[in-house]
Short mmCIF file of C-alpha atoms (C1' of nucleotides) in Angstrom, two decimals:
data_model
loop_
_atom_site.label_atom_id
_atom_site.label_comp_id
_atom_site.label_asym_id
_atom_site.label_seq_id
_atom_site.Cartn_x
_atom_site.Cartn_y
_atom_site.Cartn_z
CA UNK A 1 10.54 -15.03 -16.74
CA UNK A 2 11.66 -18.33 -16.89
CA UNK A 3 11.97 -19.57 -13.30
CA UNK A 4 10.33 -22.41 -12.45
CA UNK A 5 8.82 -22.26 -8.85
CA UNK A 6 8.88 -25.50 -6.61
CA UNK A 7 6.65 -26.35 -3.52
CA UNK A 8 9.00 -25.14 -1.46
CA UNK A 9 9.82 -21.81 -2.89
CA UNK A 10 6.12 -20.89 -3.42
CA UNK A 11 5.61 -21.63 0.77
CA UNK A 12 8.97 -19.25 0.95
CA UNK A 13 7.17 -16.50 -0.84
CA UNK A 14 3.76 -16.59 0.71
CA UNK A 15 5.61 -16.65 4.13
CA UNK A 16 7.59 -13.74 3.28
CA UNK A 17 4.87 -12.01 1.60
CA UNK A 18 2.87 -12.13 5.20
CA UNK A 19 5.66 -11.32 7.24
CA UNK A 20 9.21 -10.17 5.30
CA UNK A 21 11.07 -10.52 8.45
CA UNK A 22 10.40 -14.00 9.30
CA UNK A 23 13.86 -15.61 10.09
CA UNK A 24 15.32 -18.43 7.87
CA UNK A 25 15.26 -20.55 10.88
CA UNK A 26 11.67 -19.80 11.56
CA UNK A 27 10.33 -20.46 8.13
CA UNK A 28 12.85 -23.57 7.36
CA UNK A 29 10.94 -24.90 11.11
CA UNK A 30 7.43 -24.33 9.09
CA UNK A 31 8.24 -26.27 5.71
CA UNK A 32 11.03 -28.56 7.37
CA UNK A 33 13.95 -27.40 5.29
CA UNK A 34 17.12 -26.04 7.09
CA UNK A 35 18.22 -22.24 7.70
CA UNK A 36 21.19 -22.28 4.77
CA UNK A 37 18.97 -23.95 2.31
CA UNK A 38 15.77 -21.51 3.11
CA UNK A 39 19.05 -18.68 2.63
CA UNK A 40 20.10 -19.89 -0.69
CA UNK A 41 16.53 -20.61 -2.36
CA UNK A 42 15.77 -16.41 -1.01
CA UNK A 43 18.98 -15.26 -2.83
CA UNK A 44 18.14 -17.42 -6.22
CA UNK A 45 14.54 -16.05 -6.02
CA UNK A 46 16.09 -12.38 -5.45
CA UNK A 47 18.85 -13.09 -7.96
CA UNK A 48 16.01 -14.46 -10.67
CA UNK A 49 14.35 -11.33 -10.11
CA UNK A 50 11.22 -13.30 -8.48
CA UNK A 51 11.50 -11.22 -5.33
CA UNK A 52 11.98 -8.01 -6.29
CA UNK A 53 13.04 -6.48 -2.52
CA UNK A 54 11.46 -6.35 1.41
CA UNK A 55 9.45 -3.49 2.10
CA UNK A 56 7.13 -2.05 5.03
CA UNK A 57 3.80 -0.93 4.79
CA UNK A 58 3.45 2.37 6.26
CA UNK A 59 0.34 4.28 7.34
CA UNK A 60 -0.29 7.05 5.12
CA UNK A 61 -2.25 8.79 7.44
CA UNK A 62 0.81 8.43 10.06
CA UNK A 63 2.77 10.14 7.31
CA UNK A 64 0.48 13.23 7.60
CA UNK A 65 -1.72 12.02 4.72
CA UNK A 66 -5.71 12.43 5.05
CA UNK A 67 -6.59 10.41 1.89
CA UNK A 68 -5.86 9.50 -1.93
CA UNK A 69 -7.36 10.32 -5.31
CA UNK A 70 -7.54 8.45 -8.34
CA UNK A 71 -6.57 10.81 -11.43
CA UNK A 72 -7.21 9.98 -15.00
CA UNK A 73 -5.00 11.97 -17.21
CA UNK A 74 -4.82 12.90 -21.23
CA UNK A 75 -1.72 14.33 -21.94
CA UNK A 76 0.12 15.13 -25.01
CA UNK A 77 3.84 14.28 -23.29
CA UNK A 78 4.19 11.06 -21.49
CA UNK A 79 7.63 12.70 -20.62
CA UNK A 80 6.31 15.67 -19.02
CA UNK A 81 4.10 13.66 -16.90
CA UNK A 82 7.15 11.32 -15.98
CA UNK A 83 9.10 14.32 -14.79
CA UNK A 84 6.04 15.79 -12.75
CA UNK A 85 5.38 12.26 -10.86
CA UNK A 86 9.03 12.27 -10.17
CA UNK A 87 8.90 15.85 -8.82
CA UNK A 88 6.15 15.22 -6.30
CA UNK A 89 6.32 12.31 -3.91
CA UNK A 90 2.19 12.52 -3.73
CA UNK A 91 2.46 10.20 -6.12
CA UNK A 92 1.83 6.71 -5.08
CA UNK A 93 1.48 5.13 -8.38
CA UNK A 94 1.62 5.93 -12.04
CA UNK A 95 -0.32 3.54 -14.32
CA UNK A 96 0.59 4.03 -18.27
CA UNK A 97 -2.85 2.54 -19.69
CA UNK A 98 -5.00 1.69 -22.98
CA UNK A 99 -8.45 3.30 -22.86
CA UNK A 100 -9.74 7.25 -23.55
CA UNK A 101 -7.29 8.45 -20.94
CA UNK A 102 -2.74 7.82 -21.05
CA UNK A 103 -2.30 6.90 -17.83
CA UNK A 104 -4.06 6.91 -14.29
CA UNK A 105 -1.97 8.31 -11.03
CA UNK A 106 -2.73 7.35 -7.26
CA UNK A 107 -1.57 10.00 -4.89
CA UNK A 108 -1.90 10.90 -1.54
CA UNK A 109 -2.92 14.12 -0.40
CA UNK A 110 -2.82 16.13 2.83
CA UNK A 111 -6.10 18.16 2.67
CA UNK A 112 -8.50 19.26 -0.08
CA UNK A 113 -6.45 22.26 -0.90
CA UNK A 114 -3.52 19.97 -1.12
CA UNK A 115 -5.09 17.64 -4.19
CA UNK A 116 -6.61 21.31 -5.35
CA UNK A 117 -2.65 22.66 -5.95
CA UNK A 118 -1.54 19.30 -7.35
CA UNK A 119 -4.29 19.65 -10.03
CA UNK A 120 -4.22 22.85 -10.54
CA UNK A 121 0.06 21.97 -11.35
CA UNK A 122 -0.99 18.48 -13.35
CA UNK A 123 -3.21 20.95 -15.71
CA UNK A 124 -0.32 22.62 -17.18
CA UNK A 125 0.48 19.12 -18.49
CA UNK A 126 -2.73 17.96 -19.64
CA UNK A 127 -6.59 16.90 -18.54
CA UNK A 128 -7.48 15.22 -15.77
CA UNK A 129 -9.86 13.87 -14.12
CA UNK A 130 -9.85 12.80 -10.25
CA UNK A 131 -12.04 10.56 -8.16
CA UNK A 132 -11.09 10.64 -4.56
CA UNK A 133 -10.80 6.81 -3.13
CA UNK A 134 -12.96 6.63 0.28
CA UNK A 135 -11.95 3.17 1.22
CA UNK A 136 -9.50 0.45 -0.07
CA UNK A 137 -9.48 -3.30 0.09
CA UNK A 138 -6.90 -6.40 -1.13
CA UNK A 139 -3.90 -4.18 -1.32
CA UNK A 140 -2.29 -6.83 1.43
CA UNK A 141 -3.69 -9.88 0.70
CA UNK A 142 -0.71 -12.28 -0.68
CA UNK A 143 -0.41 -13.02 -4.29
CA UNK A 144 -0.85 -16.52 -5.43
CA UNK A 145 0.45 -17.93 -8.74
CA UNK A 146 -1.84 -17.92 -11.72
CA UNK A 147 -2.27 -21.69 -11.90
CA UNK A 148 -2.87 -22.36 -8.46
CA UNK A 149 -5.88 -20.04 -8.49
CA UNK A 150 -9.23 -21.88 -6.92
CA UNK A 151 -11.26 -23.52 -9.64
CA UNK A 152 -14.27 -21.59 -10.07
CA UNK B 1 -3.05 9.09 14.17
CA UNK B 2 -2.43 10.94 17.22
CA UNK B 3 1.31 9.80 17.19
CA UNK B 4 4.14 12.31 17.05
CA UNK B 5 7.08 10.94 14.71
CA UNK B 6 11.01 12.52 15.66
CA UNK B 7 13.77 12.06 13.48
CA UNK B 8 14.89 8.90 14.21
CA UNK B 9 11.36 7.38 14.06
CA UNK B 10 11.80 8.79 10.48
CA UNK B 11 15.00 7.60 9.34
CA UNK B 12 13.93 3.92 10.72
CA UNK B 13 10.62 3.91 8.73
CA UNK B 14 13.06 5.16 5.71
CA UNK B 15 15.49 2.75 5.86
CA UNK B 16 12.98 -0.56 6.57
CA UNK B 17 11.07 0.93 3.31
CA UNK B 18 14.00 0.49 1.45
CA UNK B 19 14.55 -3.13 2.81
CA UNK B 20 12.65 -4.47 5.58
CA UNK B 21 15.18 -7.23 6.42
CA UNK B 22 17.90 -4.92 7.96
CA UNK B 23 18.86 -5.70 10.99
CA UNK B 24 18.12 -3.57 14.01
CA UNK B 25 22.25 -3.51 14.45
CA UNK B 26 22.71 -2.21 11.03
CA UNK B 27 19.97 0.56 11.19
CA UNK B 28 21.25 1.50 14.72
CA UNK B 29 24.77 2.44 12.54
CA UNK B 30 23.48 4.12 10.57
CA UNK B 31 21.49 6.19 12.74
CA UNK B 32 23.81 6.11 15.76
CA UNK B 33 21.31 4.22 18.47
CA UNK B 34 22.22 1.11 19.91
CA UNK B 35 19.85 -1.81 18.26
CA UNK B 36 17.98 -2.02 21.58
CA UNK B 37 16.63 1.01 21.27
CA UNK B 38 15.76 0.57 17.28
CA UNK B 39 14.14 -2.44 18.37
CA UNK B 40 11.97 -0.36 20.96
CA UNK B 41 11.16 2.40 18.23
CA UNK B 42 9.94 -0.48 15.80
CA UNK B 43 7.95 -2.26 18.56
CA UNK B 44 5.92 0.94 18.95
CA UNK B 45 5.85 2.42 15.72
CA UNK B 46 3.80 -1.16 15.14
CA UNK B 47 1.48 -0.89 17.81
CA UNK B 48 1.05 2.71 17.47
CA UNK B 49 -0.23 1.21 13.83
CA UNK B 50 2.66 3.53 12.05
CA UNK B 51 3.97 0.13 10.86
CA UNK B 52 1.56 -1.99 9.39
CA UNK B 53 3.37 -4.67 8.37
CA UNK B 54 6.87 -6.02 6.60
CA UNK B 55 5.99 -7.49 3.46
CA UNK B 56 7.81 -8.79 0.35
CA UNK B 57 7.40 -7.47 -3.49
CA UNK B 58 6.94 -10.61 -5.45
CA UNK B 59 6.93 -9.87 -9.37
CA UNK B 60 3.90 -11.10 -10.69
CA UNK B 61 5.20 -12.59 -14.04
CA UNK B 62 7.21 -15.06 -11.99
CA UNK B 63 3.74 -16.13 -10.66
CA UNK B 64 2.34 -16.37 -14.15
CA UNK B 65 0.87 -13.28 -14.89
CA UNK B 66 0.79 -11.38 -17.85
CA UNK B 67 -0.09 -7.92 -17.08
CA UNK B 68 -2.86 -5.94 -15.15
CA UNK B 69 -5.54 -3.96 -15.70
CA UNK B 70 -7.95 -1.43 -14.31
CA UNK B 71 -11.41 -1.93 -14.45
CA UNK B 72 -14.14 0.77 -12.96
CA UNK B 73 -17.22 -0.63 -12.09
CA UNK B 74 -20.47 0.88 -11.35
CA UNK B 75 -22.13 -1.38 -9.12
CA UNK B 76 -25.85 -2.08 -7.29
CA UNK B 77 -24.46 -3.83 -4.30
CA UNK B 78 -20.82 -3.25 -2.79
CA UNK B 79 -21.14 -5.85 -1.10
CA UNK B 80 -21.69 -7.95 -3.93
CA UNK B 81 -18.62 -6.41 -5.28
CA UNK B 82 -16.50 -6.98 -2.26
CA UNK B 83 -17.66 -10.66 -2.30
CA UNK B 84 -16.52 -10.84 -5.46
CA UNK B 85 -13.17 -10.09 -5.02
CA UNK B 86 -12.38 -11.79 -1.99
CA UNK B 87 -13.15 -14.64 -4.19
CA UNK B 88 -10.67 -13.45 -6.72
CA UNK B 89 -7.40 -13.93 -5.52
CA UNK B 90 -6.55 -11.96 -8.80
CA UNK B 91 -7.92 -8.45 -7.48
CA UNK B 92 -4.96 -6.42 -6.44
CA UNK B 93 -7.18 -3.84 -4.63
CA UNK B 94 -10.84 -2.38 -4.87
CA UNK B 95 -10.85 1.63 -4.42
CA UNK B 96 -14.67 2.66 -3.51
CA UNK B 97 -14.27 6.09 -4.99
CA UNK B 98 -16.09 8.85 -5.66
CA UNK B 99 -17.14 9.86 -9.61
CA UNK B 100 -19.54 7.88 -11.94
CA UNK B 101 -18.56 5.22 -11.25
CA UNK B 102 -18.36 3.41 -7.88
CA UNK B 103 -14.92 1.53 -7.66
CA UNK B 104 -11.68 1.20 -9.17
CA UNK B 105 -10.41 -2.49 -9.38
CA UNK B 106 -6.96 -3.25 -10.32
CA UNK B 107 -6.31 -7.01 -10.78
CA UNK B 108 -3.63 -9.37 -12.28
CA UNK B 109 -4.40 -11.30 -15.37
CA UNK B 110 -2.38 -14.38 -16.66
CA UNK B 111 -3.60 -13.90 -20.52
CA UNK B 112 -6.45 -11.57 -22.76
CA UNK B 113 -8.78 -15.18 -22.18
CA UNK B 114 -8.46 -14.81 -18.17
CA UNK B 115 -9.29 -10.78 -18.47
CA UNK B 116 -12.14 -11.61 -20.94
CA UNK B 117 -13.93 -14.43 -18.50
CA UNK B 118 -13.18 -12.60 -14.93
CA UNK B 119 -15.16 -9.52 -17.12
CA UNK B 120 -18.17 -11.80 -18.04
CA UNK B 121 -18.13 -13.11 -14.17
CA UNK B 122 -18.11 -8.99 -12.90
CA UNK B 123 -20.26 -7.91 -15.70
CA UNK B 124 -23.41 -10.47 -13.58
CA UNK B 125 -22.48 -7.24 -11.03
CA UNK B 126 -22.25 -4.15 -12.45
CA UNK B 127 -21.23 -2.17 -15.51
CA UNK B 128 -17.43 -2.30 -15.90
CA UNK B 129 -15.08 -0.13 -17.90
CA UNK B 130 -11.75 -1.78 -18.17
CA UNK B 131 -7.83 0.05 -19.13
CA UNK B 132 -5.26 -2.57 -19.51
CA UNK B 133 -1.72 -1.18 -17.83
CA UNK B 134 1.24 -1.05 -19.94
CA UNK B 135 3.69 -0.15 -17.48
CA UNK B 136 3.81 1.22 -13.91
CA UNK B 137 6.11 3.29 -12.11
CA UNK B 138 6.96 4.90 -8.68
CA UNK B 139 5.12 2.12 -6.71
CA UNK B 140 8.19 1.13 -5.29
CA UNK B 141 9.35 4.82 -3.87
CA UNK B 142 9.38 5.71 -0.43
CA UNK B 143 6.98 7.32 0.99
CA UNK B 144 7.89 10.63 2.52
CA UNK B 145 6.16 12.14 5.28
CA UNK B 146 3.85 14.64 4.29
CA UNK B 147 5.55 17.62 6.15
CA UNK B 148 9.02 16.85 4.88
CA UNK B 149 7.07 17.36 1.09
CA UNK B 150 9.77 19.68 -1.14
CA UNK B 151 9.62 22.89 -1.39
CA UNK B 152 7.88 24.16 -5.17
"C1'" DT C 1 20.76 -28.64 -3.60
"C1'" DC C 2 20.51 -30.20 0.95
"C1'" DT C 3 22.63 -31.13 5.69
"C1'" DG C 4 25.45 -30.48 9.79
"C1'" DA C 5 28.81 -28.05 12.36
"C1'" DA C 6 31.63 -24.06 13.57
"C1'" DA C 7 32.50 -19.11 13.63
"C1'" DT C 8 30.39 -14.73 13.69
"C1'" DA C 9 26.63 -11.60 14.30
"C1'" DT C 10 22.22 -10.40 16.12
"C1'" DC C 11 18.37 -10.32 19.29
"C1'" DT C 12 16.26 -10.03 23.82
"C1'" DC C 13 16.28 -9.21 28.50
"C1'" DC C 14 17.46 -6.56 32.30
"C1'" DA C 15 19.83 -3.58 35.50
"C1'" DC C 16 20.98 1.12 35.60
"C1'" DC C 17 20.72 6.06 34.33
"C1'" DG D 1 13.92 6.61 26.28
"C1'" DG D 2 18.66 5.54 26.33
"C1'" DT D 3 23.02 2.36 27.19
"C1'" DG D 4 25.76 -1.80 27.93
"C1'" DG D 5 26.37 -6.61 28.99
"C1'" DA D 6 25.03 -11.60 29.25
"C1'" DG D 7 22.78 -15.54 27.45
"C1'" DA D 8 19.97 -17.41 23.78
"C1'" DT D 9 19.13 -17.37 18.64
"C1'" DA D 10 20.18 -16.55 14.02
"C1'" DT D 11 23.17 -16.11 10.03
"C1'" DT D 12 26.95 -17.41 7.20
"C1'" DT D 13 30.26 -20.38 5.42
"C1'" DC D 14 31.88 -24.65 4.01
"C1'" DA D 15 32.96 -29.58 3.76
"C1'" DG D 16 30.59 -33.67 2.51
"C1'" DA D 17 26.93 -36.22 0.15
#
DNA sequence: TCTGAAATATCTCCACC
DNA sequence: GGTGGAGATATTTCAGA
């Protein structure tokens, strides 16, 4: 990644990180730059692969989902466990990782008997084991570039 | 979530997963409403707290990271660990879980130095037990209501 | 790369159903 | 809850610097 980030496009991105629909007007009014030039700096960041795309954060509980679990799995396919993330849209995340485990999975789950069928289906693929997640924190604050993290 | 989603309410939270920036106009198309009426849906699906919030995915090697890890900790204090990482701007998210240990951290690192010093700062804490991620995947799907799950 | 201006499209009310 | 229309905003495009 070899894109170097101005003032003015790092204000772009923690704008659109807070709100993705923000107008160019709007957010060329806040750092004094006009609407075609906040236009064209969002399509070179898109185009460069800084912003990857605009998304909405949905409640998972709105969705019909009680809660997630946190499952650490050993298998002996990485394939196999590929095809079975793709296969169920529980899965929030899958995390390839170092460590005693292969990889850890967030899902979401209905009700217990829910995450009970998805690990009874995961076991045909390998071990696993789960932690349910009671509360969550972070997951919207914005991210800041490494080197303009707070001296510490 | 007392909030009863119809079909349209679904296709609109599809479609602004896929890109929050389309225009009410442009979903109404596709959906065959008028963008009036989109707008209405939106408006409530927001304060009904459906919607939380349009944000933008910002890849984190453009903002000088390297890669991420996940660390669990087993902590006295939560609230020592929740201090902690609101004074990290390089925590992704803390999951309080359930298991041994007591929370799952997942946090951005700009280079092995930068993972080794935030551990000596987390290890004045708790006990941590850290996975570096080699790749991630289906973070960016939809997410599908939880009655509209396939069929297995 | 930015600005300014013109053409086109969208959003926001609001009356009505 | 929806539509359709009117007025205000926003986006897009492009010439010029």
């Amino acid at each position: 990644m070899n894109f170097e980030l101005d003032s003015y496009d790092r204000k772009i991105i923690a704008l659109l990180q807070e709100n993705a629909r923000l107008s160019w007007s709007e957010i060329g009014r806040q750092i004094h730059l006009t609407s075609p030039a906040v236009a064209e700096r969002v399509k070179r960041l898109e185009e460069a692969g800084v912003i990857m795309g605009f998304t909405t954060r949905i409640n998972l509980r709105a969705l019909g989902y009680s809660f997630e679990a946190m499952i650490q799995v050993t298998v002996e396919s990485h394939d196999a466990l590929d095809r079975w993330a793709a296969a169920h849209p529980e899965v929030l995340a899958v995390h390839a990782t170092t460590g005693n485990h292969c990889a850890i999975l967030r899902l979401a789950v209905s009700a217990p008997e829910h995450l009970q069928s998805l690990l009874k289906s995961l076991g045909d693929i390998g071990k696993t084991s789960t932690s349910v997640i009671l509360s969550s924190q972070c997951e919207e604050r914005p991210r800041l570039p490494a080197d303009q993290l707070p001296r510490r």
